Coordinates of C-alpha atoms in Angstrom, one line a residue:
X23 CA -146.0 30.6 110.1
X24 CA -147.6 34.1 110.0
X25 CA -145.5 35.9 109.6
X26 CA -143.4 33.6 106.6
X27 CA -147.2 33.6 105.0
X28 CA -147.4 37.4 104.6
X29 CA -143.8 37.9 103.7
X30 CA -144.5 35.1 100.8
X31 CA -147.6 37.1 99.7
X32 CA -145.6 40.3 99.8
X33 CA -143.0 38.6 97.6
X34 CA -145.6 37.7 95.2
X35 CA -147.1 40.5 93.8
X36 CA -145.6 42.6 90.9
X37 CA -144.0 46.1 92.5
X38 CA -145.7 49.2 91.1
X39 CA -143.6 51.3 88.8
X40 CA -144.9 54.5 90.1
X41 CA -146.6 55.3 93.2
X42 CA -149.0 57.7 93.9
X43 CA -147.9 61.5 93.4
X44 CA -148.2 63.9 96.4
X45 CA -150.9 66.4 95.4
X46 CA -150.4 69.0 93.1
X47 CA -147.8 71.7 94.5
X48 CA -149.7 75.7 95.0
X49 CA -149.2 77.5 92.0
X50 CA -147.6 80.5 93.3
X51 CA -144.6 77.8 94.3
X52 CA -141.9 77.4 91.5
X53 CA -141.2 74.0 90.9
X54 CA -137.6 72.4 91.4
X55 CA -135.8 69.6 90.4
X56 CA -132.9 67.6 92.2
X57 CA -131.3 66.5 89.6
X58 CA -128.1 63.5 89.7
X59 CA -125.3 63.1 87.1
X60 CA -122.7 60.3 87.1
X61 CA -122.0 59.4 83.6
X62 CA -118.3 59.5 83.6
X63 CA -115.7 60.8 86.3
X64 CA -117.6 63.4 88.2
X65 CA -120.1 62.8 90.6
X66 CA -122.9 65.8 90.6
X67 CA -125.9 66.5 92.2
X68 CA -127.7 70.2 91.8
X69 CA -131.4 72.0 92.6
X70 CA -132.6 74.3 89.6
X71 CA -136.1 75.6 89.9
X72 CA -138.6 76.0 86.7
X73 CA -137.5 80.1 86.6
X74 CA -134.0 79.1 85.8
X75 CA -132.3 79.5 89.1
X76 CA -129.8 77.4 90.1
X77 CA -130.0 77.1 93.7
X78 CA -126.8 74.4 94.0
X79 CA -124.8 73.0 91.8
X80 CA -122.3 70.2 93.4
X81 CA -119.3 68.5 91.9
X82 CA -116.9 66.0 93.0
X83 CA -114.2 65.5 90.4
X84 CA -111.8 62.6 90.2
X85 CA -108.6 64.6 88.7
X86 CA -106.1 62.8 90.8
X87 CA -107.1 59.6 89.0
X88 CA -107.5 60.6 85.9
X89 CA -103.7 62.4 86.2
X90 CA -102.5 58.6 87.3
X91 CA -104.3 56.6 84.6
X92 CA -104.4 59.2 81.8
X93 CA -108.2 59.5 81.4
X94 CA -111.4 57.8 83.3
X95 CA -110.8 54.0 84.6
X96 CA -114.0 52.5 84.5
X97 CA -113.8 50.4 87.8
X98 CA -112.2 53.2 90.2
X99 CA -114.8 56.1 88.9
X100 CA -117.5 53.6 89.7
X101 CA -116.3 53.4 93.7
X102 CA -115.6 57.1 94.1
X103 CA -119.2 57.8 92.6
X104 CA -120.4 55.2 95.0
X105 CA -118.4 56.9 97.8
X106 CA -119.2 60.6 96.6
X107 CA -123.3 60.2 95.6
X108 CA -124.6 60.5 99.1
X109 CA -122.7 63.5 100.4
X110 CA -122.9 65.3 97.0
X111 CA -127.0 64.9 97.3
X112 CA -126.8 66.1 101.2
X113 CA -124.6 69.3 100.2
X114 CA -126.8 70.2 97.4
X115 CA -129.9 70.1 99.3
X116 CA -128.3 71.9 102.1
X117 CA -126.7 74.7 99.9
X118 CA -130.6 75.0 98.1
X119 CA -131.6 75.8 101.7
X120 CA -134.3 72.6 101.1
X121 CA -134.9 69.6 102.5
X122 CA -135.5 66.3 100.2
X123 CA -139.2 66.6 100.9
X124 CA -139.6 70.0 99.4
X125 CA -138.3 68.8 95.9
X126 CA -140.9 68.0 93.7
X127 CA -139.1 66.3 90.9
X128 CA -135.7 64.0 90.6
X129 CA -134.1 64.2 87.5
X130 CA -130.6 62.1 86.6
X131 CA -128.5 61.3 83.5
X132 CA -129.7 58.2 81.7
X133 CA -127.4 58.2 79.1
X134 CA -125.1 57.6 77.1
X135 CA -122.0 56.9 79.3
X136 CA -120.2 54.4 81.2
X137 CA -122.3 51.8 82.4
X138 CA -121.7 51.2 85.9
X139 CA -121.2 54.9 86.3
X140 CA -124.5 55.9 85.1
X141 CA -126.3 52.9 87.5
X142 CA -125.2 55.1 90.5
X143 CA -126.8 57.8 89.9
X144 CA -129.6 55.8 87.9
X145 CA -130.3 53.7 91.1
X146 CA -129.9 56.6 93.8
X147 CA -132.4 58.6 91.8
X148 CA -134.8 55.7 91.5
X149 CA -134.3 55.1 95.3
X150 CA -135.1 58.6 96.0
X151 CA -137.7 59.0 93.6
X152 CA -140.1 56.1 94.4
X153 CA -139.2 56.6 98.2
X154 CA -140.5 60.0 98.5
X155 CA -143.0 59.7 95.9
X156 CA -142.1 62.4 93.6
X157 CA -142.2 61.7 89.9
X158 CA -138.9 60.9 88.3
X159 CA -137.2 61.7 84.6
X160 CA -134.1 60.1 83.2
X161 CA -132.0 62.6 80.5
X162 CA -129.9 62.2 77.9
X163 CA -126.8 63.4 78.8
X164 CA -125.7 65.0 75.2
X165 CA -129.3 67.0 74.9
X166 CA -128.3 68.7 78.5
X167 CA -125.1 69.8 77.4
X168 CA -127.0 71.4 74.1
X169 CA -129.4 73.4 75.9
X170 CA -127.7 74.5 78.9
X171 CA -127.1 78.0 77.5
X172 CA -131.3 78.2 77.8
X173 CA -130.6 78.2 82.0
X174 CA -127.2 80.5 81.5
X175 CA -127.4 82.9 78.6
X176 CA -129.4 86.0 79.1
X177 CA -132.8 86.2 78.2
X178 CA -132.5 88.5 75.2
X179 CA -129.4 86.3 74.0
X180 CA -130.6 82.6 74.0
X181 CA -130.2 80.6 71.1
X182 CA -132.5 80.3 68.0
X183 CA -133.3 77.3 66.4
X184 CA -132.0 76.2 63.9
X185 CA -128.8 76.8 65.6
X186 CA -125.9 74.3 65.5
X187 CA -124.1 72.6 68.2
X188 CA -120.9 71.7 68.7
X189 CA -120.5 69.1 71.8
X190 CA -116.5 68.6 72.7
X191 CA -115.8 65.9 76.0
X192 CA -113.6 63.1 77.1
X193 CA -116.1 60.9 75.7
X194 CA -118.1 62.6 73.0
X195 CA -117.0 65.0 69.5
X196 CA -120.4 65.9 68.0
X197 CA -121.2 68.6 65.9
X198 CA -125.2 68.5 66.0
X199 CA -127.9 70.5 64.0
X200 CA -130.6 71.2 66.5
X201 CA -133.9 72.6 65.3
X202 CA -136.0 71.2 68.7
X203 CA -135.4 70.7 72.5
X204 CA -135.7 67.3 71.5
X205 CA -134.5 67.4 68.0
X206 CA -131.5 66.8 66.6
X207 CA -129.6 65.9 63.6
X208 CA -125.9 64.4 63.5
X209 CA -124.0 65.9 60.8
X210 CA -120.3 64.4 62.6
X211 CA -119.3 61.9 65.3
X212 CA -116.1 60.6 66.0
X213 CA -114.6 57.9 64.1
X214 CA -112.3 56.8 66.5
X215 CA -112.0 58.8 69.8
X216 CA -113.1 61.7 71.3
X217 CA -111.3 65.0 71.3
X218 CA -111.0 65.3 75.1
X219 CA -109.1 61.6 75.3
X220 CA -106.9 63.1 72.9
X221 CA -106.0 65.7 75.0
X222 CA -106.1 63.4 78.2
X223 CA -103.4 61.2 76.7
X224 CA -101.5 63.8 75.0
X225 CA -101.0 65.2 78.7
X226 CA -100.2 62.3 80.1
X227 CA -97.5 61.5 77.2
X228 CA -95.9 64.9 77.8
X229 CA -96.1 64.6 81.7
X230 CA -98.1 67.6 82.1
X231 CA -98.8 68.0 86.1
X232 CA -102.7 68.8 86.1
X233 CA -102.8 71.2 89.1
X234 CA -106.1 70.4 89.9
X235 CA -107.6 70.8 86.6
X236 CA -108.7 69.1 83.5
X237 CA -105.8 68.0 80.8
X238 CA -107.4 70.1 78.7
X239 CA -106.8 73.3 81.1
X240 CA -102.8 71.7 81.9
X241 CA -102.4 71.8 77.8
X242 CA -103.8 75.2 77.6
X243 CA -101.4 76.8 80.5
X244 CA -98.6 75.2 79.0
X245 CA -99.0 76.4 75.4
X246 CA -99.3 80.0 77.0
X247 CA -96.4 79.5 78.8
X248 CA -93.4 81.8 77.5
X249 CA -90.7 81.1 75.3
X250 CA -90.7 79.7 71.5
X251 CA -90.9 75.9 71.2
X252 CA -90.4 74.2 67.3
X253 CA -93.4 72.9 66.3
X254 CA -93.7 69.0 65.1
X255 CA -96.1 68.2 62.0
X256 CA -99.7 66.8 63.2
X257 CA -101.6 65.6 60.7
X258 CA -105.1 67.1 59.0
X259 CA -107.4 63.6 59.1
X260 CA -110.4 63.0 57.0
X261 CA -110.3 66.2 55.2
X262 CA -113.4 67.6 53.4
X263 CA -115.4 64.8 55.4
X264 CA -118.3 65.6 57.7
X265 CA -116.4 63.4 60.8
X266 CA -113.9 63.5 63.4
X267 CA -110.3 61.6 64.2
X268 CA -108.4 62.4 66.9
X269 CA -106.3 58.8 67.0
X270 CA -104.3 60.3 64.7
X271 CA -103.2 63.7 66.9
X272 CA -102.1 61.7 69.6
X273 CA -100.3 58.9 68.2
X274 CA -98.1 62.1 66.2
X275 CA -97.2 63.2 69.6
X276 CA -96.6 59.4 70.5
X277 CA -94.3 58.5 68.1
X278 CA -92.1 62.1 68.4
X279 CA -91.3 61.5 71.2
X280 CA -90.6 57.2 71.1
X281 CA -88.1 58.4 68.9
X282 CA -86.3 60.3 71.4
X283 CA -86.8 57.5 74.2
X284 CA -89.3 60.0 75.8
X285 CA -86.9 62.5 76.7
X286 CA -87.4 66.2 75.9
X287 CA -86.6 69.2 77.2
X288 CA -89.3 72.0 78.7
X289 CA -88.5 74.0 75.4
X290 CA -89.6 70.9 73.3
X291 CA -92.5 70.1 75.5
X292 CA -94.1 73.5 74.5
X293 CA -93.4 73.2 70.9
X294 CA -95.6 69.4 70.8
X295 CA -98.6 70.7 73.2
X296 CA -98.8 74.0 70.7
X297 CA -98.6 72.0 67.7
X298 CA -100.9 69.6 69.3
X299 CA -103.6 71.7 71.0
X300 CA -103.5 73.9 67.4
X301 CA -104.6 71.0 65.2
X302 CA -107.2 69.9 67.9
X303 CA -108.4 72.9 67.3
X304 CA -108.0 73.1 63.9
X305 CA -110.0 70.2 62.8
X306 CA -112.9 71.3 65.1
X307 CA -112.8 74.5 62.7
X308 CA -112.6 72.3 59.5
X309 CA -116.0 70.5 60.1
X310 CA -117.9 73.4 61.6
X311 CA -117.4 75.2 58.2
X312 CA -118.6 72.1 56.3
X313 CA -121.4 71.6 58.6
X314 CA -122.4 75.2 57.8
X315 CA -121.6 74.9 54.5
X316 CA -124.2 71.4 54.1
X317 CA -126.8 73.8 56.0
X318 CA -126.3 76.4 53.5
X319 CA -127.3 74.4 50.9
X320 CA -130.3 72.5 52.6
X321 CA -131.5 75.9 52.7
X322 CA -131.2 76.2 56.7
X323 CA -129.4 79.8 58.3
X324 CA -127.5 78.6 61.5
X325 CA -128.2 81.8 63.7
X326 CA -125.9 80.3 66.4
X327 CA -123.3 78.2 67.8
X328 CA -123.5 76.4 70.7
X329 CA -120.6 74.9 72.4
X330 CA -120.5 72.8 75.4
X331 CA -118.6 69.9 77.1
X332 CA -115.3 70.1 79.6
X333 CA -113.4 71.7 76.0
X334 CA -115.8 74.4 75.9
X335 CA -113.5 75.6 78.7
X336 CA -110.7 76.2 76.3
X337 CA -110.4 79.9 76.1
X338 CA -107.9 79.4 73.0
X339 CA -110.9 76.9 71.3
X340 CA -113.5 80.1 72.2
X341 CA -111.5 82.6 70.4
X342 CA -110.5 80.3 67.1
X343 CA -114.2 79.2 66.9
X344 CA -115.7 83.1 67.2
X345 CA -112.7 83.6 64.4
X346 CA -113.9 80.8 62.4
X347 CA -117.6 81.7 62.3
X348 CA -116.5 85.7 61.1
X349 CA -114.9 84.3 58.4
X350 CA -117.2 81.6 56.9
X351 CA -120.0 84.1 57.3
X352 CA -118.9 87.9 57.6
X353 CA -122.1 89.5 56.2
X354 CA -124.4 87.3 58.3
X355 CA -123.1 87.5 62.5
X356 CA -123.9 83.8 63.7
X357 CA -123.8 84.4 67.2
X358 CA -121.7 82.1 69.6
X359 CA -123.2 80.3 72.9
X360 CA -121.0 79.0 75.5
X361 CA -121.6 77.8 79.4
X362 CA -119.8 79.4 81.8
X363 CA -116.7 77.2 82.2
X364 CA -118.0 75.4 85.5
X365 CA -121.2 74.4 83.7
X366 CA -119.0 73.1 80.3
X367 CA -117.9 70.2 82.0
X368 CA -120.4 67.4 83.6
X369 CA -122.8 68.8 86.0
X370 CA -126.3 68.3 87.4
X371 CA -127.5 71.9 86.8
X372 CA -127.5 71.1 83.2
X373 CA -129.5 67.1 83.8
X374 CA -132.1 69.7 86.1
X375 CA -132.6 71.9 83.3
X376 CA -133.2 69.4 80.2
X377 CA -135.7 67.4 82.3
X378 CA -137.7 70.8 83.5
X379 CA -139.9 70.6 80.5
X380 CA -140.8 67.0 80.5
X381 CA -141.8 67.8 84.0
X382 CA -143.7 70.6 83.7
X383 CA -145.6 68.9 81.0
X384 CA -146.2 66.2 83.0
X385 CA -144.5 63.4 80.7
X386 CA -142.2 61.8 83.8
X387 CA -141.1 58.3 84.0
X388 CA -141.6 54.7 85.5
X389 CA -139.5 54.0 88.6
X390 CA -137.8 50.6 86.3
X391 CA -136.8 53.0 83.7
X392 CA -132.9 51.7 82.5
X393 CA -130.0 53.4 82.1
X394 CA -128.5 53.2 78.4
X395 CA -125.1 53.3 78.5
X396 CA -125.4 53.8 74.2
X397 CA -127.8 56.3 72.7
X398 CA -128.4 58.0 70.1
X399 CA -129.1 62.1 70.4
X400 CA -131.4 61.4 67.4
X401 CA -133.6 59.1 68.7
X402 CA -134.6 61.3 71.4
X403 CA -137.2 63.3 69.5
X404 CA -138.9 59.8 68.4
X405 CA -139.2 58.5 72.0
X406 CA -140.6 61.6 73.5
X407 CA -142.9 62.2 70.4
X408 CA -144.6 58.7 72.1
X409 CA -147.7 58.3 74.3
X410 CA -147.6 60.5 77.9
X411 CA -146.2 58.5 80.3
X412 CA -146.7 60.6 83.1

């Protein structure tokens, strides 16, 4: 009866949301985030410290699945991250030379994103967090990809606010006027679907083996391949309108090749993923000129580009978009800012780095903080702007 007494009791009063912080670490020590990402299809854990070194950086991508379903299914990314979070944590510690204890924050991707992907690594930094006592903060997943050129450009080339921001995944097409670390302005979404599902089932349509990369990356080597392929009309959506359709792109390739009963030759094949990956393209250009254009006349000079997301990769989208900027603005150089390829796509370096600031200011979060699977870029600047919660 003792024992069922005490367990009652336990089972009775309200769990803290924080628990007491270790003391303060010496100055002389820089401090370091572990920081956990799982908002999609890879599964990413990494250790960055406050003087911008990234001590690991681990991803475990799920390319074979995405090759068999065309793009991310929700329920089979949700058991590798399950499978993968553990050992991605233990080999990010071990490559930082660090063990769990000598962290002194735990950072992870809140949002947006798929919602039983982003509880993984929601609950295992939680877990970790309020285990080890170290104070925690969740990050929005879109603001990371924006200001990961602060932890990879070099210090006499990082971007100047205002600069604009151009954010290009599976799951997101944003072009973003940033004028804060936590401030930003949409000037175009997505009507329909992102630019990197385009390209996910554009590859999938034309069969394109992946190799063990993105089908952004199996488009590209394709489209470089030799030989001349006849190019198929695409169509130019929404023109002269600050938002992006990519439904449109896709379901051109879609119905080419339904009229042929899916059969074309390699020949052919080159001709749709150049016609294709050149109006992907194409429209990206379009509302980057009216988004500098709409600056222009708020009376706002864009001093940068910065362009980030697993289609940041795309060395044929880096050389249009540095083309694009000369032009719109050849007396003025607006200077472009892009991750190294292995940081464009999802990563935990990037989660480290956006939450270093908050931490550092002390402003950290309760251990019942929720994921939000949906989540707006511009309400960040409102919800940090509150009281500290640290």
């Amino acid at each position: 009866m003792y024992h069922v007494r005490l367990l009652h009791i336990a089972r009775s009063r309200p769990l803290p949301h924080r628990l007491p912080l270790p003391p303060p670490r010496p100055p002389s020590r820089r401090f370091t985030v572990l920081a956990l990402e799982s908002s999609a299809d890879d599964t990413c854990a990494a250790v960055v410290t406050e003087d911008r070194e990234i001590l690991s950086n681990i991803v475990v991508n799920q390319q074979a699945s995405l090759e068999q379903y065309g793009g991310i299914h929700p329920y089979v990314a949700l058991h590798a991250h399950q499978r993968n979070m553990p050992v991605v944590v233990q080999r990010a510690l071990r490559d930082a030379g660090l063990t769990v204890n000598e962290i002194d924050g735990v950072a992870f991707t809140r949002g947006p994103g798929i919602a039983g992907c982003l509880s993984v690594c929601g609950n295992a930094a939680r877990t970790l967090a309020a285990a080890l006592s170290k104070p925690l903060v969740g990050v929005h997943h879109m603001q990371a990809h924006a200001l990961t050129p602060f932890l990879t450009s070099p210090p006499d080339q990082l971007p100047q606010y205002p600069f604009l921001t151009l954010l290009v995944s599976g799951g997101h097409t944003l072009l973003l006027l940033a004028t804060s670390p936590t401030s930003f302005r949409i000037l175009a979404a997505t009507l329909d679907e992102a630019v990197g599902n385009a390209y996910d089932k554009v590859a999938k349509l034309l069969r394109i083996p992946y190799e063990g990369k993105a089908a952004g990356a199996a488009i590209e080597r394709l489209c470089a391949s030799e030989g001349e392929g006849a190019e198929i009309p695409m169509p130019r959506p929404i023109r002269g309108r600050l938002a992006f359709s990519y439904t449109g792109l896709h379901s051109a390739v879609e119905r080419f090749l339904h009229a042929r009963k899916g059969e074309v030759d390699e020949r052919t094949k080159v001709g749709i993923a150049r016609s294709f990956q050149k109006a992907a393209v194409g429209q990206l250009e379009d509302k980057l000129v009216l988004g500098m254009r709409q600056c222009a006349k708020e009376g706002l000079r864009v001093r940068c580009l910065v362009v980030s997301g697993g289609v940041a990769s795309n060395q044929y989208l880096r050389d249009r978009l540095r083309a694009c900027l000369d032009r719109e603005s050849p007396d003025k150089h607006v200077s472009l800012a892009f991750p190294p390829p292995s940081l464009c796509t999802d990563n935990a370096a990037m989660i480290a780095w956006a939450s270093m600031h908050r931490f550092l200011a002390g402003e950290t979060d309760e251990y019942s903080l929720e994921s939000r699977p949906v989540w707006s870029l511009e309400d960040l600047e409102r919800e940090e702007a509150g009281p500290s919660r640290s």
